[in-house]
Amino acid sequence: MALLLPESRRCTAAPPVEEQRARWERQRGRAATELAATEHEYLERLELVATFVAILKAKATLKPAVLDAIFGPWESICSASRTLVFHLDRGHVALGLEGFRHQLVLYSHYAENFAQAKKTLQKQVRKNKSFARFKKLQETRPAFQGCRLEELLPLPLQRLPQYKCLLEDLVENILPESSSFEQLTGVLKSVSDVFHQVQKISRFHENSCQMSRVQKLLKGQKIQLHTPGRWYLQEGWLLVVPPKGEEVQQRMFFLFSDVLLVTKPCHPLHPWNSHKFACQAVYPLSQCTLTKVFGHTHSQGGLLSLSFPHKKLLLMSCDQQNFNKWHQNLGTAIR
């Protein structure tokens, strides 16, 4: 008589290798299908802007140098996508991506020029009435789907992280012994490298914009914020607690990676500085010691002590989230 084991003690056989391979193949196929479908959508919008540029060239509405400043390598990016779509539609995923890999430098160039491109476009919309009318007319076309040109220009930078995710799905679901594994792994590395490079460029431009914005908020030109290696971290109101029981003072602080600016608002009736801040002190953070006096628990804010060689600041916030953010960013800058 055969011995029957309880249900809970029966051994469950591991899925056969063929079943796992089939699952990987299905997942790889879905990733390839999604790559092709999204590339078609991306190309459609790239070509929409490329047509816009072609008409501008034919009408000579903008000078060639201005066109290049706004759109940069857009037509080359469009051509690279068109070639990729050609190969993806024929099932030549690895071949298409290998060719596309050599065009990724276009995305780096586009990212480097993007901040200036936005400024140039804004200037032309303000000063070139002919261009402004043409732009507005084109944006009313059904193909634009209610989008403005300004919303279409970031498309290449938005597509890069999508390439990275889709390629990760492809590589995760392909067998290492496959003929295209090494090829796709190499493409993924190239895309990841360019993606991180573009992120770095974007952070640099964002930091530069923050520096310029804060510089315009400061009264006078004594403090020059644009310094190599300096990064904007945070700004906001904090209460300065005096050491001898005097009245607390509310001040606007601007925190950078190497200095802390203490400012107060200019007089609201001042004819041209009413919206600006007067700098009261600049504290280098290289010799600063940060101590959390209180605010260790989930309470309503806290008190921070900043000790410099010849000065000590006691800064208070009544908002716990704001306090935590200041403590974290100050700690990062001081380290």
Tab-separated table of C-alpha atoms in Angstrom:
chain	number	residue	atom	x	y	z
A	1	MET	CA	0.000	0.000	0.000
A	2	ALA	CA	1.371	3.399	-0.961
A	3	LEU	CA	2.095	5.785	1.873
A	4	LEU	CA	0.199	9.063	1.461
A	5	LEU	CA	1.852	12.146	2.930
A	6	PRO	CA	-0.201	15.029	4.287
A	7	GLU	CA	-0.782	17.837	1.814
A	8	SER	CA	1.501	20.212	3.739
A	9	ARG	CA	4.424	17.730	3.549
A	10	ARG	CA	4.252	16.952	-0.145
A	11	CYS	CA	7.240	18.218	-2.105
A	12	THR	CA	6.502	20.793	-4.743
A	13	ALA	CA	8.619	20.274	-7.779
A	14	ALA	CA	10.637	23.288	-8.932
A	15	PRO	CA	9.505	24.715	-12.253
A	16	PRO	CA	11.505	23.223	-15.101
A	17	VAL	CA	14.238	25.264	-16.768
A	18	GLU	CA	12.190	25.423	-19.953
A	19	GLU	CA	9.318	27.078	-18.108
A	20	GLN	CA	11.639	29.707	-16.616
A	21	ARG	CA	13.177	30.367	-20.023
A	22	ALA	CA	9.706	30.779	-21.517
A	23	ARG	CA	8.784	33.250	-18.771
A	24	TRP	CA	11.929	35.293	-19.443
A	25	GLU	CA	11.185	35.247	-23.146
A	26	ARG	CA	7.646	36.544	-22.574
A	27	GLN	CA	8.887	39.324	-20.314
A	28	ARG	CA	11.634	40.233	-22.765
A	29	GLY	CA	9.061	40.311	-25.559
A	30	ARG	CA	6.818	42.629	-23.559
A	31	ALA	CA	9.756	44.961	-22.860
A	32	ALA	CA	10.700	45.009	-26.550
A	33	THR	CA	7.073	45.694	-27.538
A	34	GLU	CA	6.840	48.546	-25.034
A	35	LEU	CA	10.125	49.998	-26.289
A	36	ALA	CA	8.862	49.962	-29.882
A	37	ALA	CA	5.439	51.407	-29.000
A	38	THR	CA	6.816	54.249	-26.879
A	39	GLU	CA	9.512	55.003	-29.456
A	40	HIS	CA	6.807	55.463	-32.087
A	41	GLU	CA	5.009	57.952	-29.822
A	42	TYR	CA	8.281	59.741	-29.069
A	43	LEU	CA	9.224	59.942	-32.751
A	44	GLU	CA	5.803	61.344	-33.642
A	45	ARG	CA	6.341	64.280	-31.290
A	46	LEU	CA	9.955	64.738	-32.361
A	47	GLU	CA	8.841	64.999	-35.986
A	48	LEU	CA	6.143	67.496	-35.019
A	49	VAL	CA	8.821	69.873	-33.731
A	50	ALA	CA	11.140	69.023	-36.654
A	51	THR	CA	8.387	70.114	-39.068
A	52	PHE	CA	7.979	73.304	-37.038
A	53	VAL	CA	11.733	73.975	-37.443
A	54	ALA	CA	11.669	73.174	-41.183
A	55	ILE	CA	8.887	75.724	-41.787
A	56	LEU	CA	10.781	78.327	-39.761
A	57	LYS	CA	13.841	77.728	-41.937
A	58	ALA	CA	11.837	78.004	-45.148
A	59	LYS	CA	10.183	81.234	-44.010
A	60	ALA	CA	13.475	82.599	-42.621
A	61	THR	CA	11.542	83.777	-39.565
A	62	LEU	CA	14.560	83.190	-37.337
A	63	LYS	CA	18.231	83.512	-38.152
A	64	PRO	CA	20.113	80.183	-38.454
A	65	ALA	CA	22.161	80.936	-35.328
A	66	VAL	CA	18.990	81.567	-33.305
A	67	LEU	CA	17.377	78.388	-34.606
A	68	ASP	CA	20.456	76.415	-33.616
A	69	ALA	CA	20.490	78.051	-30.171
A	70	ILE	CA	16.897	76.973	-29.518
A	71	PHE	CA	16.716	73.528	-31.117
A	72	GLY	CA	20.363	72.404	-31.199
A	73	PRO	CA	20.716	68.797	-32.445
A	74	TRP	CA	16.931	68.212	-32.573
A	75	GLU	CA	16.910	67.065	-36.203
A	76	SER	CA	19.771	64.618	-35.527
A	77	ILE	CA	17.939	63.253	-32.469
A	78	CYS	CA	14.851	62.820	-34.646
A	79	SER	CA	16.886	60.984	-37.295
A	80	ALA	CA	18.400	58.656	-34.664
A	81	SER	CA	14.919	57.802	-33.360
A	82	ARG	CA	13.662	57.196	-36.902
A	83	THR	CA	16.476	54.691	-37.515
A	84	LEU	CA	15.798	52.955	-34.199
A	85	VAL	CA	12.094	52.608	-35.038
A	86	PHE	CA	13.036	51.097	-38.423
A	87	HIS	CA	15.004	48.301	-36.709
A	88	LEU	CA	12.544	47.755	-33.847
A	89	ASP	CA	9.649	47.298	-36.276
A	90	ARG	CA	11.601	44.471	-37.948
A	91	GLY	CA	12.418	42.784	-34.661
A	92	HIS	CA	16.116	43.745	-34.773
A	93	VAL	CA	16.178	45.042	-31.196
A	94	ALA	CA	19.865	44.497	-30.416
A	95	LEU	CA	21.003	45.773	-33.828
A	96	GLY	CA	18.847	48.885	-33.571
A	97	LEU	CA	19.969	49.696	-30.036
A	98	GLU	CA	23.635	49.123	-30.881
A	99	GLY	CA	23.359	51.710	-33.658
A	100	PHE	CA	21.434	54.070	-31.402
A	101	ARG	CA	24.147	53.747	-28.757
A	102	HIS	CA	26.505	55.807	-30.933
A	103	GLN	CA	23.974	58.654	-31.126
A	104	LEU	CA	23.653	59.132	-27.353
A	105	VAL	CA	26.179	61.969	-27.424
A	106	LEU	CA	23.413	64.059	-29.030
A	107	TYR	CA	21.480	63.890	-25.757
A	108	SER	CA	24.484	65.192	-23.792
A	109	HIS	CA	24.874	68.110	-26.227
A	110	TYR	CA	21.152	68.851	-26.011
A	111	ALA	CA	21.242	68.872	-22.193
A	112	GLU	CA	24.254	71.200	-22.120
A	113	ASN	CA	22.419	73.721	-24.318
A	114	PHE	CA	18.938	73.314	-22.813
A	115	ALA	CA	19.038	76.150	-20.248
A	116	GLN	CA	20.277	78.630	-22.855
A	117	ALA	CA	17.732	77.305	-25.377
A	118	LYS	CA	14.869	78.158	-23.005
A	119	LYS	CA	16.218	81.684	-22.477
A	120	THR	CA	16.640	82.233	-26.225
A	121	LEU	CA	13.099	81.020	-26.918
A	122	GLN	CA	11.652	83.333	-24.254
A	123	LYS	CA	13.572	86.271	-25.701
A	124	GLN	CA	12.349	85.575	-29.247
A	125	VAL	CA	8.724	85.247	-28.093
A	126	ARG	CA	9.019	88.655	-26.396
A	127	LYS	CA	10.903	90.539	-29.100
A	128	ASN	CA	10.125	88.835	-32.438
A	129	LYS	CA	6.432	89.432	-33.167
A	130	SER	CA	6.515	87.453	-36.409
A	131	PHE	CA	7.913	84.392	-34.621
A	132	ALA	CA	5.463	84.785	-31.720
A	133	ARG	CA	2.491	84.835	-34.127
A	134	PHE	CA	3.785	81.811	-36.059
A	135	LYS	CA	4.427	79.869	-32.836
A	136	LYS	CA	0.959	80.613	-31.485
A	137	LEU	CA	-0.666	79.608	-34.781
A	138	GLN	CA	1.206	76.301	-34.943
A	139	GLU	CA	0.318	75.468	-31.345
A	140	THR	CA	-3.387	75.643	-32.231
A	141	ARG	CA	-2.986	72.780	-34.718
A	142	PRO	CA	-4.625	69.488	-33.598
A	143	ALA	CA	-1.257	67.704	-33.853
A	144	PHE	CA	0.068	69.757	-30.933
A	145	GLN	CA	-2.760	68.402	-28.725
A	146	GLY	CA	-2.907	71.648	-26.766
A	147	CYS	CA	0.824	71.626	-25.980
A	148	ARG	CA	3.023	74.667	-26.235
A	149	LEU	CA	6.472	74.517	-27.813
A	150	GLU	CA	8.004	75.082	-24.362
A	151	GLU	CA	6.403	71.813	-23.201
A	152	LEU	CA	7.795	69.840	-26.135
A	153	LEU	CA	11.418	70.983	-25.894
A	154	PRO	CA	12.232	68.794	-22.819
A	155	LEU	CA	11.128	65.616	-24.674
A	156	PRO	CA	14.660	64.221	-25.322
A	157	LEU	CA	15.630	64.723	-21.672
A	158	GLN	CA	12.416	63.020	-20.535
A	159	ARG	CA	13.008	60.089	-22.874
A	160	LEU	CA	16.440	59.196	-21.478
A	161	PRO	CA	15.200	57.736	-18.134
A	162	GLN	CA	12.576	55.790	-20.102
A	163	TYR	CA	15.321	54.247	-22.257
A	164	LYS	CA	17.191	53.289	-19.080
A	165	CYS	CA	14.158	51.565	-17.502
A	166	LEU	CA	13.186	49.711	-20.682
A	167	LEU	CA	16.739	48.517	-21.288
A	168	GLU	CA	16.979	47.285	-17.696
A	169	ASP	CA	13.841	45.191	-18.323
A	170	LEU	CA	15.349	43.795	-21.510
A	171	VAL	CA	18.686	42.880	-19.913
A	172	GLU	CA	17.047	41.343	-16.820
A	173	ASN	CA	15.056	38.961	-18.976
A	174	ILE	CA	17.661	37.778	-21.443
A	175	LEU	CA	19.845	34.712	-20.933
A	176	PRO	CA	23.551	35.447	-20.341
A	177	GLU	CA	24.484	32.936	-23.035
A	178	SER	CA	22.302	34.731	-25.583
A	179	SER	CA	24.150	36.272	-28.524
A	180	SER	CA	22.663	39.699	-27.786
A	181	PHE	CA	23.239	39.708	-24.001
A	182	GLU	CA	26.657	41.363	-24.134
A	183	GLN	CA	25.460	43.808	-26.778
A	184	LEU	CA	22.406	44.922	-24.791
A	185	THR	CA	24.396	45.106	-21.550
A	186	GLY	CA	26.844	47.452	-23.275
A	187	VAL	CA	23.998	49.628	-24.574
A	188	LEU	CA	22.471	49.792	-21.083
A	189	LYS	CA	25.802	50.931	-19.625
A	190	SER	CA	26.122	53.659	-22.270
A	191	VAL	CA	22.553	54.868	-21.671
A	192	SER	CA	23.112	54.863	-17.881
A	193	ASP	CA	26.340	56.847	-18.269
A	194	VAL	CA	24.660	59.493	-20.424
A	195	PHE	CA	21.627	59.564	-18.121
A	196	HIS	CA	23.826	60.333	-15.087
A	197	GLN	CA	25.799	62.885	-17.108
A	198	VAL	CA	22.572	64.665	-18.104
A	199	GLN	CA	21.402	64.600	-14.468
A	200	LYS	CA	24.666	66.250	-13.455
A	201	ILE	CA	24.251	68.935	-16.136
A	202	SER	CA	20.654	69.563	-15.031
A	203	ARG	CA	21.691	69.923	-11.387
A	204	PHE	CA	24.428	72.386	-12.386
A	205	HIS	CA	21.978	74.522	-14.383
A	206	GLU	CA	19.392	74.418	-11.605
A	207	ASN	CA	22.015	75.484	-9.086
A	208	SER	CA	23.101	78.348	-11.342
A	209	CYS	CA	19.482	79.519	-11.631
A	210	GLN	CA	19.068	79.436	-7.843
A	211	MET	CA	22.273	81.458	-7.405
A	212	SER	CA	21.083	84.102	-9.872
A	213	ARG	CA	17.647	84.265	-8.220
A	214	VAL	CA	19.082	84.758	-4.723
A	215	GLN	CA	21.624	87.292	-6.026
A	216	LYS	CA	18.753	89.408	-7.372
A	217	LEU	CA	17.034	89.239	-3.966
A	218	LEU	CA	20.049	90.760	-2.211
A	219	LYS	CA	20.423	94.517	-1.913
A	220	GLY	CA	23.613	95.822	-3.521
A	221	GLN	CA	26.464	93.884	-5.108
A	222	LYS	CA	28.797	93.383	-2.140
A	223	ILE	CA	28.023	89.670	-1.903
A	224	GLN	CA	28.830	87.720	-5.075
A	225	LEU	CA	27.235	84.292	-4.870
A	226	HIS	CA	28.513	82.782	-8.119
A	227	THR	CA	31.606	80.962	-6.905
A	228	PRO	CA	32.968	77.703	-8.385
A	229	GLY	CA	31.991	74.724	-6.250
A	230	ARG	CA	29.256	76.544	-4.329
A	231	TRP	CA	25.838	74.887	-4.186
A	232	TYR	CA	22.504	76.304	-3.076
A	233	LEU	CA	20.876	74.211	-0.337
A	234	GLN	CA	18.020	76.028	1.417
A	235	GLU	CA	16.440	79.319	2.398
A	236	GLY	CA	13.797	80.395	4.865
A	237	TRP	CA	12.814	82.294	7.974
A	238	LEU	CA	14.303	81.378	11.356
A	239	LEU	CA	14.180	83.000	14.769
A	240	VAL	CA	17.505	84.247	16.127
A	241	VAL	CA	17.598	83.782	19.918
A	242	PRO	CA	19.886	86.398	21.563
A	243	PRO	CA	22.325	85.182	24.244
A	244	LYS	CA	21.275	87.685	26.932
A	245	GLY	CA	17.522	87.427	27.041
A	246	GLU	CA	16.794	90.114	24.470
A	247	GLU	CA	13.861	89.882	22.108
A	248	VAL	CA	14.067	87.148	19.452
A	249	GLN	CA	14.462	88.385	15.886
A	250	GLN	CA	13.084	86.826	12.732
A	251	ARG	CA	15.637	86.708	9.923
A	252	MET	CA	15.798	85.283	6.423
A	253	PHE	CA	18.619	82.761	6.016
A	254	PHE	CA	20.198	81.523	2.782
A	255	LEU	CA	22.235	78.334	3.130
A	256	PHE	CA	24.896	77.306	0.618
A	257	SER	CA	27.409	74.484	0.676
A	258	ASP	CA	30.138	76.725	2.127
A	259	VAL	CA	28.449	79.799	3.688
A	260	LEU	CA	25.355	80.860	5.606
A	261	LEU	CA	23.851	84.275	4.839
A	262	VAL	CA	21.823	86.131	7.447
A	263	THR	CA	19.570	88.828	5.981
A	264	LYS	CA	16.659	91.054	6.936
A	265	PRO	CA	13.994	92.507	4.631
A	266	CYS	CA	14.474	96.023	3.323
A	267	HIS	CA	11.933	98.673	4.252
A	268	PRO	CA	8.584	97.933	2.517
A	269	LEU	CA	8.296	101.556	1.362
A	270	HIS	CA	11.742	101.696	-0.231
A	271	PRO	CA	11.292	102.836	-3.875
A	272	TRP	CA	13.266	99.997	-5.482
A	273	ASN	CA	14.461	97.624	-2.722
A	274	SER	CA	11.125	96.857	-1.002
A	275	HIS	CA	11.189	93.235	-2.225
A	276	LYS	CA	14.869	92.670	-1.426
A	277	PHE	CA	16.943	91.615	1.583
A	278	ALA	CA	19.881	93.380	3.196
A	279	CYS	CA	22.731	91.038	4.104
A	280	GLN	CA	23.711	91.344	7.771
A	281	ALA	CA	26.360	88.636	7.993
A	282	VAL	CA	28.104	85.908	6.028
A	283	TYR	CA	29.301	82.928	8.052
A	284	PRO	CA	31.824	80.501	6.508
A	285	LEU	CA	30.884	76.945	7.454
A	286	SER	CA	34.369	75.436	7.297
A	287	GLN	CA	34.964	76.137	11.019
A	288	CYS	CA	31.388	75.762	12.248
A	289	THR	CA	30.128	73.292	14.870
A	290	LEU	CA	26.446	72.323	14.803
A	291	THR	CA	24.564	71.191	17.913
A	292	LYS	CA	20.889	70.331	18.310
A	293	VAL	CA	19.948	71.966	21.630
A	294	PHE	CA	16.420	70.590	21.623
A	295	GLY	CA	14.074	69.137	19.029
A	296	HIS	CA	15.177	65.498	19.310
A	297	THR	CA	11.618	64.228	19.596
A	298	HIS	CA	8.573	64.760	17.405
A	299	SER	CA	7.717	68.099	18.981
A	300	GLN	CA	6.924	71.526	17.546
A	301	GLY	CA	10.280	72.590	16.151
A	302	GLY	CA	13.571	72.957	17.964
A	303	LEU	CA	16.705	75.005	18.665
A	304	LEU	CA	20.044	74.768	16.858
A	305	SER	CA	23.392	76.073	18.037
A	306	LEU	CA	25.983	77.132	15.452
A	307	SER	CA	29.412	77.860	16.915
A	308	PHE	CA	31.980	79.818	14.909
A	309	PRO	CA	35.474	80.891	16.102
A	310	HIS	CA	34.216	84.354	17.175
A	311	LYS	CA	30.438	84.013	17.158
A	312	LYS	CA	27.639	81.750	18.335
A	313	LEU	CA	24.169	81.627	16.775
A	314	LEU	CA	21.056	80.145	18.338
A	315	LEU	CA	18.444	79.505	15.651
A	316	MET	CA	14.906	78.368	16.385
A	317	SER	CA	12.046	77.062	14.278
A	318	CYS	CA	8.540	76.296	15.556
A	319	ASP	CA	7.833	73.897	12.687
A	320	GLN	CA	9.210	70.381	13.164
A	321	GLN	CA	9.541	69.560	9.478
A	322	ASN	CA	11.267	72.873	8.758
A	323	PHE	CA	13.563	72.389	11.762
A	324	ASN	CA	14.549	68.879	10.644
A	325	LYS	CA	15.327	70.103	7.142
A	326	TRP	CA	17.569	72.908	8.442
A	327	HIS	CA	19.362	70.505	10.777
A	328	GLN	CA	19.969	68.016	7.968
A	329	ASN	CA	21.157	70.582	5.383
A	330	LEU	CA	23.371	72.444	7.841
A	331	GLY	CA	24.912	69.118	8.871
A	332	THR	CA	25.546	68.252	5.211
A	333	ALA	CA	27.177	71.637	4.503
A	334	ILE	CA	29.375	71.559	7.621
A	335	ARG	CA	30.626	68.040	6.933
